[in-house]
């Protein structure tokens, strides 16, 4: 566990590790020596030899000073390692998470990742700052005392040294069931965190359907599982701790009994016996301290393993040399992909989007339209075939170079709890105020700003909660437009807009994307009809392709799509007359 924990220490703090270990070892050895030196000091005092007693006292004082200095430095270095871990591991985890494929996140909750990044890192910091010294001294001091006692009475020294592996074996057996119980507690705590977050952010929906308080069964179930997991951890910890404490006390009683018997038999003087009893108690104290922090140590060990597991997740690796595309065309060449093994969402998809043109992708829900955009942005690696930009496989481009080529606007809009201007500026942090305002005007965000009391400085709230769905989508569009990448990916970009705002945004998009390569996923004919090319997908495959006029004039999926939209355009609510009962 200690070795794996040291592997997490950032490079700029690695040089502190040997100094910390040496200081801790010196601290432990000096403590053991100070305890053992008590025996000859007592013997000299009991014999009335004040000169020898003075010498032993001076030696003991020197050893105590060494222990104090070493203890100071080991505490100082432990804190430096802990602070370095808090900064280094957090940054390392953040960089690693940013390089993971999105598929990795789909199998985990935000709360479970947060607990690893925050709670587990905190456990590791605590390990370096406090627990490591207790663990080392809990081993070094008893061994040092046992070796020292060998020179006074070999029998008692042997008993001490033999008892150490016995106590260690009992402690190891006691901790066998702890790890699985701690994993269950970690998972249940993450589930509770996710439930509480969902409970607070989804209050309108929960209240609308009366799923608050005890009726919120999901949160209640999560809390119940957490209570059971907490009880399971206690059940797994207490018996082992009790067994270890009993064994420690048995060892201490055995040592005191042996000293008493051998002193009674005259094997050594009364002063030696008193000193050995005191030393026996000091022999047990570090072991007892180690037992008291054993739960924290096991918790830290589990945290180290979880952090290592997260860091071991394979990243989307950048190539050694990023290839340069020859133009802004986008092509799918026999692309296949599935979110789960054996389940294909895209199968042998092939089509080309020439540079500077607009291609619309249409098809029924679940047909793989959004997946194709995600593959184009390399949010997921293709299982087969290749997605190319300007003739270059996106896998042969660095993530930074690829993102410089692409501006995505997806259906699920995420806004940060910052001002409207800051959310737009994320698209290009070095953009001028005029560039931000221009992108906002094109996406009709300026109309939103005019209605808000604080204008551009209005905080949008967590996940953009202070804005409507259509307003959030317009801010997201402005963000992508500000980025001004040569390839624009739009996924239902106008789905949450009313007809007026849709017309404004569509007009602005058409104006701003002149000369750019645009791929748009949409269900609205007003968005699709003006595309240079329409690709019809169904069940993960391309079933038709052409312009709006070409596809609408022949039988096929697109013609059905147009007919369905025409029928849906005139929908209305039918009001049934209600009969009234007249009184007699």
Coordinates of C-alpha atoms in Angstrom, one line a residue:
X1 CA 0.0 0.0 0.0
X2 CA 2.8 2.4 0.9
X3 CA 4.6 1.8 -2.4
X4 CA 1.4 2.5 -4.4
X5 CA 0.8 5.6 -2.3
X6 CA 4.3 6.9 -3.1
X7 CA 3.7 6.4 -6.8
X8 CA 1.0 9.1 -6.6
X9 CA 3.4 11.7 -5.2
X10 CA 4.0 14.4 -7.8
X11 CA 7.4 14.6 -9.5
X12 CA 8.3 17.9 -7.8
X13 CA 7.9 16.2 -4.3
X14 CA 9.4 12.8 -5.0
X15 CA 12.8 14.0 -3.6
X16 CA 11.1 14.5 -0.2
X17 CA 10.2 10.8 0.1
X18 CA 13.6 9.4 1.2
X19 CA 14.2 12.3 3.6
X20 CA 10.7 11.7 5.1
X21 CA 11.3 8.0 5.5
X22 CA 14.8 8.5 7.0
X23 CA 13.5 11.1 9.4
X24 CA 10.6 8.7 10.4
X25 CA 13.0 5.8 10.9
X26 CA 15.4 7.9 13.0
X27 CA 12.4 9.1 15.0
X28 CA 11.3 5.5 15.6
X29 CA 14.8 4.1 16.4
X30 CA 15.5 7.0 18.8
X31 CA 12.2 6.4 20.6
X32 CA 13.1 2.7 21.0
X33 CA 16.6 3.5 22.2
X34 CA 15.3 6.0 24.8
X35 CA 13.0 3.4 26.2
X36 CA 15.7 0.7 26.4
X37 CA 18.2 3.1 28.0
X38 CA 15.8 3.5 30.9
X39 CA 16.8 0.1 32.1
X40 CA 20.6 0.7 32.7
X41 CA 19.7 4.2 34.1
X42 CA 17.4 2.6 36.7
X43 CA 19.9 0.0 37.5
X44 CA 22.6 2.6 38.2
X45 CA 20.2 4.6 40.3
X46 CA 19.2 1.6 42.4
X47 CA 22.9 0.6 42.8
X48 CA 23.7 4.2 44.0
X49 CA 26.2 4.7 41.2
X50 CA 25.3 8.4 40.4
X51 CA 28.2 8.8 38.0
X52 CA 27.1 6.0 35.8
X53 CA 23.5 7.2 36.2
X54 CA 24.6 10.6 35.0
X55 CA 26.2 9.1 31.9
X56 CA 23.1 7.1 31.0
X57 CA 20.9 10.1 31.6
X58 CA 23.1 12.3 29.3
X59 CA 22.9 9.6 26.6
X60 CA 19.2 9.3 27.0
X61 CA 18.8 13.1 26.8
X62 CA 20.8 13.1 23.6
X63 CA 18.6 10.3 22.1
X64 CA 15.5 12.2 23.2
X65 CA 16.8 15.4 21.4
X66 CA 17.5 13.3 18.3
X67 CA 14.0 11.9 18.5
X68 CA 12.5 15.3 18.9
X69 CA 14.4 16.8 15.9
X70 CA 13.6 13.8 13.7
X71 CA 10.0 13.9 14.8
X72 CA 9.8 17.6 13.8
X73 CA 11.3 17.0 10.4
X74 CA 9.2 13.9 9.7
X75 CA 6.0 15.9 10.6
X76 CA 7.1 18.8 8.4
X77 CA 8.0 16.6 5.4
X78 CA 4.8 14.7 5.9
X79 CA 2.8 17.9 5.7
X80 CA 4.7 19.0 2.6
X81 CA 4.1 15.6 0.9
X82 CA 0.4 15.8 1.9
X83 CA 0.0 19.4 0.5
X84 CA 1.9 18.4 -2.7
X85 CA -0.4 15.4 -3.1
X86 CA -3.5 17.5 -2.7
X87 CA -2.3 19.7 -5.6
X88 CA -0.5 17.2 -7.7
X89 CA -2.9 14.3 -7.7
X90 CA -5.9 16.7 -8.2
X91 CA -4.3 18.2 -11.3
X92 CA -3.2 14.8 -12.5
X93 CA -6.7 13.4 -12.1
X94 CA -8.2 16.5 -13.8
X95 CA -5.9 16.1 -16.8
X96 CA -6.6 12.4 -17.0
X97 CA -10.3 12.9 -16.9
X98 CA -10.1 15.4 -19.7
X99 CA -8.3 12.9 -21.8
X100 CA -10.7 10.0 -21.3
X101 CA -13.2 9.0 -24.0
X102 CA -16.8 9.9 -23.2
X103 CA -17.7 6.2 -23.2
X104 CA -15.8 5.9 -19.9
X105 CA -18.1 8.4 -18.2
X106 CA -21.3 6.8 -19.4
X107 CA -20.8 3.8 -17.1
X108 CA -20.1 6.0 -14.0
X109 CA -22.1 8.6 -12.1
X110 CA -20.8 12.1 -11.5
X111 CA -21.0 11.5 -7.8
X112 CA -18.8 8.4 -7.8
X113 CA -16.1 10.3 -9.8
X114 CA -16.4 13.3 -7.5
X115 CA -15.9 11.1 -4.4
X116 CA -12.7 9.7 -5.9
X117 CA -11.3 13.1 -6.9
X118 CA -12.3 14.8 -3.6
X119 CA -12.9 12.4 -0.8
X120 CA -10.3 9.7 -1.8
X121 CA -7.6 12.3 -2.4
X122 CA -8.3 13.8 1.0
X123 CA -7.8 10.3 2.5
X124 CA -4.5 10.0 0.8
X125 CA -3.4 13.5 2.0
X126 CA -4.3 12.4 5.6
X127 CA -2.2 9.3 5.1
X128 CA 0.9 11.2 4.2
X129 CA 0.4 14.0 6.7
X130 CA -0.3 11.7 9.8
X131 CA -0.9 8.0 9.2
X132 CA 2.4 7.1 7.6
X133 CA 4.4 8.2 10.6
X134 CA 2.2 6.2 12.9
X135 CA 2.5 3.1 10.7
X136 CA 6.3 3.3 10.5
X137 CA 6.9 4.0 14.2
X138 CA 4.3 1.3 15.0
X139 CA 6.7 -1.2 13.4
X140 CA 10.1 0.3 14.0
X141 CA 9.7 1.1 17.7
X142 CA 8.6 -2.4 18.8
X143 CA 11.3 -4.0 16.7
X144 CA 13.9 -1.6 18.1
X145 CA 12.8 -2.3 21.7
X146 CA 12.8 -6.1 21.1
X147 CA 16.3 -6.0 19.7
X148 CA 17.5 -3.8 22.6
X149 CA 15.9 -6.1 25.2
X150 CA 17.8 -9.0 23.6
X151 CA 21.0 -7.6 25.1
X152 CA 19.4 -7.4 28.6
X153 CA 17.4 -10.6 28.7
X154 CA 17.3 -12.6 25.5
X155 CA 14.3 -14.6 26.5
X156 CA 12.1 -11.5 26.9
X157 CA 13.5 -10.1 23.7
X158 CA 12.6 -13.3 21.8
X159 CA 9.0 -13.1 23.2
X160 CA 8.7 -9.5 22.0
X161 CA 10.0 -10.2 18.5
X162 CA 8.0 -13.4 18.0
X163 CA 4.8 -11.7 19.2
X164 CA 5.1 -9.0 16.5
X165 CA 4.3 -11.2 13.5
X166 CA 1.5 -12.9 15.5
X167 CA -0.1 -9.5 16.1
X168 CA 0.4 -8.5 12.4
X169 CA -1.2 -11.8 11.3
X170 CA -4.3 -11.1 13.5
X171 CA -4.5 -7.5 12.1
X172 CA -4.3 -8.8 8.5
X173 CA -7.0 -11.4 9.1
X174 CA -9.2 -8.7 10.8
X175 CA -8.9 -6.5 7.7
X176 CA -9.9 -9.1 5.1
X177 CA -13.6 -8.2 5.1
X178 CA -13.0 -4.5 5.5
X179 CA -12.1 -3.7 1.9
X180 CA -15.3 -5.1 0.4
X181 CA -17.4 -3.4 3.0
X182 CA -15.6 -0.1 2.4
X183 CA -16.2 -0.4 -1.4
X184 CA -19.9 -0.9 -0.7
X185 CA -19.9 2.1 1.5
X186 CA -18.1 4.2 -1.1
X187 CA -20.6 3.1 -3.8
X188 CA -23.6 3.8 -1.6
X189 CA -22.2 7.2 -0.5
X190 CA -21.8 8.2 -4.2
X191 CA -25.3 7.0 -4.8
X192 CA -26.6 9.2 -2.0
X193 CA -24.6 12.2 -3.3
X194 CA -26.1 11.7 -6.7
X195 CA -29.6 11.4 -5.2
X196 CA -29.2 14.6 -3.2
X197 CA -27.9 16.5 -6.2
X198 CA -30.8 15.2 -8.3
X199 CA -33.3 16.0 -5.5
X200 CA -32.1 19.6 -5.3
X201 CA -31.9 20.3 -9.0
X202 CA -35.1 18.5 -10.0
X203 CA -37.5 20.1 -7.5
X204 CA -40.0 21.4 -10.1
X205 CA -40.5 17.9 -11.5
X206 CA -40.5 16.2 -8.1
X207 CA -43.1 18.6 -6.7
X208 CA -45.2 18.5 -9.9
X209 CA -45.7 14.7 -9.4
X210 CA -45.6 14.7 -5.6
X211 CA -42.3 12.8 -5.4
X212 CA -41.0 14.8 -2.4
X213 CA -40.2 13.7 1.1
X214 CA -40.9 10.0 1.7
X215 CA -42.5 9.7 -1.7
X216 CA -39.1 10.3 -3.4
X217 CA -38.4 6.5 -3.4
X218 CA -35.1 6.7 -5.2
X219 CA -33.4 8.9 -2.6
X220 CA -35.0 7.0 0.2
X221 CA -33.7 3.7 -1.2
X222 CA -30.2 5.2 -1.6
X223 CA -30.2 6.4 2.0
X224 CA -31.4 3.0 3.2
X225 CA -28.6 1.3 1.3
X226 CA -26.1 3.8 2.7
X227 CA -27.3 3.0 6.2
X228 CA -26.9 -0.7 5.6
X229 CA -23.4 -0.2 4.1
X230 CA -22.4 1.9 7.1
X231 CA -23.6 -0.8 9.4
X232 CA -21.8 -3.4 7.3
X233 CA -18.5 -1.5 7.6
X234 CA -18.9 -1.3 11.4
X235 CA -19.7 -5.0 11.5
X236 CA -16.6 -5.7 9.4
X237 CA -14.3 -3.5 11.5
X238 CA -15.3 -4.0 15.2
X239 CA -14.7 -7.7 15.5
X240 CA -11.3 -7.4 14.0
X241 CA -10.4 -4.4 16.2
X242 CA -11.6 -6.2 19.3
X243 CA -9.7 -9.4 18.4
X244 CA -6.5 -7.4 17.8
X245 CA -6.9 -5.4 21.1
X246 CA -7.3 -8.7 23.0
X247 CA -4.2 -10.2 21.4
X248 CA -2.2 -7.0 22.3
X249 CA -3.3 -7.2 25.9
X250 CA -2.5 -10.9 26.1
X251 CA 1.0 -10.1 24.8
X252 CA 1.4 -7.4 27.4
X253 CA 0.2 -9.6 30.2
X254 CA 2.6 -12.4 29.1
X255 CA 5.5 -10.0 29.1
X256 CA 4.7 -8.6 32.6
X257 CA 4.2 -12.2 33.9
X258 CA 7.5 -13.4 32.5
X259 CA 9.3 -10.4 34.0
X260 CA 7.7 -11.1 37.4
X261 CA 8.5 -14.8 37.4
X262 CA 12.1 -14.3 36.3
X263 CA 12.6 -11.5 38.8
X264 CA 11.2 -13.7 41.6
X265 CA 13.6 -16.5 40.6
X266 CA 16.4 -14.0 40.9
X267 CA 17.3 -13.9 37.2
X268 CA 17.7 -10.1 37.4
X269 CA 17.5 -7.3 40.0
X270 CA 14.4 -5.4 41.0
X271 CA 15.5 -2.3 39.2
X272 CA 15.9 -4.3 36.0
X273 CA 12.4 -5.8 36.5
X274 CA 10.9 -2.3 37.0
X275 CA 12.6 -1.1 33.9
X276 CA 11.5 -4.1 31.8
X277 CA 7.9 -3.6 32.8
X278 CA 8.0 0.0 31.8
X279 CA 9.7 -0.9 28.5
X280 CA 7.1 -3.7 27.9
X281 CA 4.3 -1.0 28.2
X282 CA 6.2 1.2 25.7
X283 CA 6.6 -1.8 23.5
X284 CA 2.8 -2.2 23.4
X285 CA 1.9 1.5 23.0
X286 CA 3.0 1.9 19.3
X287 CA 1.2 -1.3 18.4
X288 CA -2.0 -0.1 20.1
X289 CA -1.7 3.2 18.3
X290 CA -1.3 1.3 15.1
X291 CA -4.5 -0.6 15.9
X292 CA -6.4 2.6 16.6
X293 CA -5.6 4.0 13.2
X294 CA -6.0 0.7 11.4
X295 CA -9.5 1.6 10.1
X296 CA -8.1 4.9 8.8
X297 CA -5.2 3.1 7.2
X298 CA -7.4 0.6 5.5
X299 CA -9.6 3.4 4.3
X300 CA -6.6 5.2 2.9
X301 CA -5.4 2.0 1.2
X302 CA -8.8 1.6 -0.5
X303 CA -8.6 5.3 -1.6
X304 CA -5.2 4.7 -3.1
X305 CA -6.5 1.7 -5.0
X306 CA -9.5 3.7 -6.4
X307 CA -7.3 6.6 -7.5
X308 CA -4.9 4.1 -9.2
X309 CA -7.9 2.5 -10.9
X310 CA -9.1 5.8 -12.2
X311 CA -5.7 6.7 -13.5
X312 CA -5.4 3.3 -15.2
X313 CA -8.4 4.0 -17.4
X314 CA -7.1 4.2 -21.0
X315 CA -6.9 7.7 -22.4
X316 CA -7.5 8.9 -25.9
X317 CA -3.9 9.1 -26.8
X318 CA -2.6 11.9 -29.1
X319 CA -0.3 10.8 -32.0
X320 CA 3.4 11.5 -31.7
X321 CA 3.0 13.9 -34.6
X322 CA -0.3 15.6 -35.4
X323 CA -1.3 15.3 -39.1
X324 CA -2.5 18.4 -40.9
X325 CA -5.7 18.3 -43.0
X326 CA -5.5 19.6 -46.6
X327 CA -9.0 21.2 -46.4
X328 CA -12.1 21.4 -44.2
X329 CA -14.0 18.5 -45.8
X330 CA -15.4 15.8 -43.5
X331 CA -15.8 12.2 -44.6
X332 CA -17.0 8.9 -43.0
X333 CA -15.3 5.9 -44.5
X334 CA -16.9 2.6 -43.5
X335 CA -17.4 3.8 -39.9
X336 CA -18.8 1.3 -37.4
X337 CA -19.4 2.0 -33.7
X338 CA -21.3 0.7 -30.6
X339 CA -21.5 2.1 -27.1
X340 CA -21.7 -1.5 -25.9
X341 CA -19.8 -4.6 -27.2
X342 CA -21.9 -6.4 -29.8
X343 CA -24.5 -3.6 -30.1
X344 CA -23.9 -1.5 -33.2
X345 CA -25.2 2.1 -33.3
X346 CA -23.4 2.9 -36.6
X347 CA -22.7 0.2 -39.2
X348 CA -20.5 0.8 -42.3
X349 CA -21.4 4.4 -42.6
X350 CA -19.9 6.2 -45.6
X351 CA -20.5 9.7 -47.0
X352 CA -18.5 12.9 -47.6
X353 CA -19.2 16.5 -46.7
X354 CA -17.3 18.7 -49.1
X355 CA -15.5 21.7 -47.7
X356 CA -17.7 24.7 -47.4
X357 CA -21.0 22.9 -47.8
X358 CA -23.9 22.0 -45.5
X359 CA -25.0 18.5 -44.9
X360 CA -28.1 17.6 -43.0
X361 CA -28.5 14.2 -41.3
X362 CA -32.1 13.1 -40.8
X363 CA -33.7 9.9 -39.5
X364 CA -35.9 8.5 -36.8
X365 CA -35.0 8.8 -33.1
X366 CA -32.3 6.4 -32.1
X367 CA -31.0 5.9 -35.7
X368 CA -27.5 7.1 -34.8
X369 CA -27.5 10.7 -36.0
X370 CA -26.0 12.3 -32.9
X371 CA -23.5 9.4 -32.6
X372 CA -22.1 10.4 -36.0
X373 CA -21.5 13.9 -34.8
X374 CA -19.8 12.6 -31.7
X375 CA -17.5 10.4 -33.8
X376 CA -16.7 13.4 -36.0
X377 CA -15.6 15.3 -32.8
X378 CA -13.7 12.2 -31.6
X379 CA -15.7 12.1 -28.4
X380 CA -15.6 8.4 -29.0
X381 CA -13.1 6.4 -31.1
X382 CA -14.6 4.5 -34.1
X383 CA -14.7 0.7 -33.7
X384 CA -14.1 0.3 -37.5
X385 CA -13.5 2.5 -40.5
X386 CA -12.3 6.1 -40.2
X387 CA -13.6 9.6 -39.8
X388 CA -11.5 12.0 -41.8
X389 CA -11.1 15.8 -41.9
X390 CA -9.3 17.0 -45.0
X391 CA -8.3 13.4 -45.8
X392 CA -6.7 12.9 -42.3
X393 CA -8.0 10.4 -39.9
X394 CA -9.2 12.3 -36.7
X395 CA -7.2 9.7 -34.7
X396 CA -4.0 11.0 -36.3
X397 CA -4.7 14.5 -35.1
X398 CA -3.9 15.8 -31.6
X399 CA -7.0 16.6 -29.6
X400 CA -6.1 20.3 -29.5
X401 CA -5.7 20.5 -33.3
X402 CA -8.9 18.5 -33.8
X403 CA -10.9 20.8 -31.5
X404 CA -9.5 23.8 -33.3
X405 CA -11.2 22.5 -36.5
X406 CA -14.6 21.7 -34.9
X407 CA -17.3 23.7 -33.2
X408 CA -20.0 21.4 -31.8
X409 CA -23.5 22.5 -30.6
X410 CA -25.2 19.5 -29.2
X411 CA -28.8 18.9 -28.1
X412 CA -27.9 18.6 -24.4
X413 CA -26.7 22.2 -23.5
X414 CA -24.4 22.7 -20.5
X415 CA -23.9 26.2 -19.2
X416 CA -21.5 27.0 -16.3
X417 CA -22.6 29.0 -13.3
X418 CA -21.0 32.2 -14.7
X419 CA -22.3 35.2 -16.5
X420 CA -23.8 35.0 -20.0
X421 CA -20.7 36.7 -21.4
X422 CA -18.3 34.3 -19.7
X423 CA -20.3 31.3 -21.0
X424 CA -20.0 32.6 -24.5
X425 CA -16.4 33.5 -24.2
X426 CA -15.5 29.9 -23.4
X427 CA -15.7 29.4 -27.1
X428 CA -12.6 31.6 -27.5
X429 CA -11.2 33.1 -24.3
X430 CA -9.0 35.7 -26.1
X431 CA -11.9 37.0 -28.2
X432 CA -12.6 40.8 -28.1
X433 CA -15.8 42.2 -26.6
X434 CA -17.0 43.1 -30.1
X435 CA -16.5 39.5 -31.2
X436 CA -18.6 38.2 -28.3
X437 CA -21.3 40.8 -29.0
X438 CA -21.4 39.8 -32.7
X439 CA -21.8 36.1 -31.9
X440 CA -24.5 37.0 -29.4
X441 CA -26.4 39.1 -32.0
X442 CA -26.2 36.2 -34.5
X443 CA -27.6 33.8 -32.0
X444 CA -30.2 36.3 -30.7
X445 CA -28.7 36.3 -27.2
X446 CA -28.7 40.1 -27.2
X447 CA -32.5 40.0 -26.9
X448 CA -32.2 37.9 -23.8
X449 CA -29.6 40.2 -22.3
X450 CA -31.9 43.3 -22.8
X451 CA -34.6 41.6 -20.7
X452 CA -32.3 40.7 -17.8
X453 CA -31.8 43.2 -14.9
X454 CA -28.1 42.8 -14.8
X455 CA -27.6 42.4 -18.5
X456 CA -24.4 40.8 -19.5
X457 CA -23.3 40.3 -15.9
X458 CA -26.3 38.1 -15.1
X459 CA -25.3 34.7 -13.6
X460 CA -27.0 31.9 -15.5
X461 CA -27.2 29.6 -12.4
X462 CA -26.2 26.0 -12.0
X463 CA -26.4 24.3 -15.4
X464 CA -28.1 27.5 -16.7
X465 CA -31.1 27.1 -14.4
X466 CA -31.9 30.8 -14.6
X467 CA -32.5 30.6 -18.3
X468 CA -35.2 28.8 -20.3
X469 CA -34.3 25.9 -22.6
X470 CA -34.4 28.0 -25.7
X471 CA -32.2 30.7 -24.0
X472 CA -29.7 28.2 -23.0
X473 CA -29.5 26.8 -26.5
X474 CA -28.9 30.3 -27.9
X475 CA -26.0 30.9 -25.5
X476 CA -24.5 27.6 -26.5
X477 CA -24.9 28.5 -30.2
X478 CA -23.2 31.8 -29.6
X479 CA -20.4 30.1 -27.8
X480 CA -19.7 27.8 -30.8
X481 CA -20.0 30.7 -33.3
X482 CA -17.5 32.7 -31.4
X483 CA -15.0 29.8 -31.7
X484 CA -15.2 30.3 -35.5
X485 CA -13.9 26.8 -36.3
X486 CA -14.0 25.8 -40.0
X487 CA -16.3 22.8 -39.3
X488 CA -19.6 23.3 -37.4
X489 CA -21.5 20.4 -35.9
X490 CA -25.1 21.2 -35.0
X491 CA -27.3 18.7 -33.2
X492 CA -30.9 19.9 -33.0
X493 CA -29.5 23.3 -32.5
X494 CA -32.9 25.1 -32.9
X495 CA -35.1 22.4 -31.3
X496 CA -36.0 24.5 -28.2
X497 CA -36.7 27.8 -30.0
X498 CA -40.0 29.3 -30.9
X499 CA -40.7 30.0 -34.6
X500 CA -39.5 33.6 -34.4
X501 CA -36.2 32.9 -32.7
X502 CA -35.7 29.9 -34.8
X503 CA -35.9 32.0 -37.9
X504 CA -33.5 34.6 -36.4
X505 CA -30.9 31.9 -35.4
X506 CA -31.2 30.0 -38.7
X507 CA -30.7 33.2 -40.7
X508 CA -27.7 34.1 -38.5
X509 CA -26.2 30.6 -38.8
X510 CA -26.6 30.7 -42.6
X511 CA -24.9 34.1 -42.7
X512 CA -22.0 33.2 -40.3
X513 CA -21.3 29.8 -41.7
X514 CA -20.6 31.0 -45.3
X515 CA -17.5 29.1 -46.5
X516 CA -17.6 26.7 -43.6
X517 CA -18.3 23.0 -43.5
X518 CA -21.6 22.4 -41.6
X519 CA -23.1 19.1 -40.5
X520 CA -26.6 19.5 -38.9
X521 CA -28.9 17.0 -37.3
X522 CA -32.5 18.2 -37.3
X523 CA -36.1 17.2 -37.5
X524 CA -37.4 20.5 -38.9
X525 CA -37.8 20.9 -42.6
X526 CA -37.0 24.6 -42.3
X527 CA -33.4 23.6 -41.2
X528 CA -33.0 20.6 -43.5
X529 CA -34.4 21.9 -46.8
X530 CA -31.6 24.4 -47.4
X531 CA -28.8 21.9 -47.0
X532 CA -26.5 21.1 -49.9
X533 CA -26.9 17.5 -49.1
X534 CA -29.2 15.4 -47.0
X535 CA -28.1 12.0 -45.6
X536 CA -30.9 9.8 -44.4
X537 CA -29.9 7.2 -41.7
X538 CA -31.9 4.4 -40.2
X539 CA -30.8 1.8 -37.7
X540 CA -27.2 3.0 -37.9
X541 CA -26.9 2.8 -41.7
X542 CA -27.1 5.3 -44.6
X543 CA -30.3 4.5 -46.5
X544 CA -30.5 7.5 -48.9
X545 CA -28.7 10.6 -49.9
X546 CA -29.4 13.7 -52.0
X547 CA -30.8 17.2 -52.0
X548 CA -34.2 18.0 -50.6
X549 CA -35.8 18.2 -54.0
X550 CA -34.3 14.9 -55.1
X551 CA -35.2 13.0 -52.0
X552 CA -38.7 14.4 -51.8
X553 CA -39.5 13.6 -55.4
X554 CA -38.9 9.8 -55.0
X555 CA -40.4 7.3 -52.7
X556 CA -38.3 6.5 -49.7
X557 CA -37.6 7.3 -46.0
X558 CA -37.1 11.0 -46.7
X559 CA -40.4 11.4 -48.6
X560 CA -42.1 9.7 -45.6
X561 CA -40.3 12.1 -43.3
X562 CA -41.6 15.1 -45.3
X563 CA -45.2 13.7 -45.4
X564 CA -45.1 13.2 -41.6
X565 CA -44.0 16.8 -41.0
X566 CA -46.7 18.1 -43.3
X567 CA -49.3 16.1 -41.3
X568 CA -47.9 17.3 -38.0
X569 CA -47.9 20.9 -39.1
X570 CA -51.7 21.2 -38.7
X571 CA -52.1 19.3 -35.4
X572 CA -54.6 20.7 -32.8
X573 CA -56.2 19.8 -29.6
X574 CA -59.7 18.4 -30.0
X575 CA -62.2 19.7 -27.4
X576 CA -64.9 17.3 -26.5
X577 CA -68.3 18.9 -25.4
X578 CA -69.2 18.0 -21.9
X579 CA -72.8 17.1 -21.1
X580 CA -74.4 18.9 -18.2
X581 CA -76.9 17.4 -15.9
X582 CA -80.0 19.4 -15.2
X583 CA -81.8 19.3 -12.0
X584 CA -85.5 18.3 -11.8

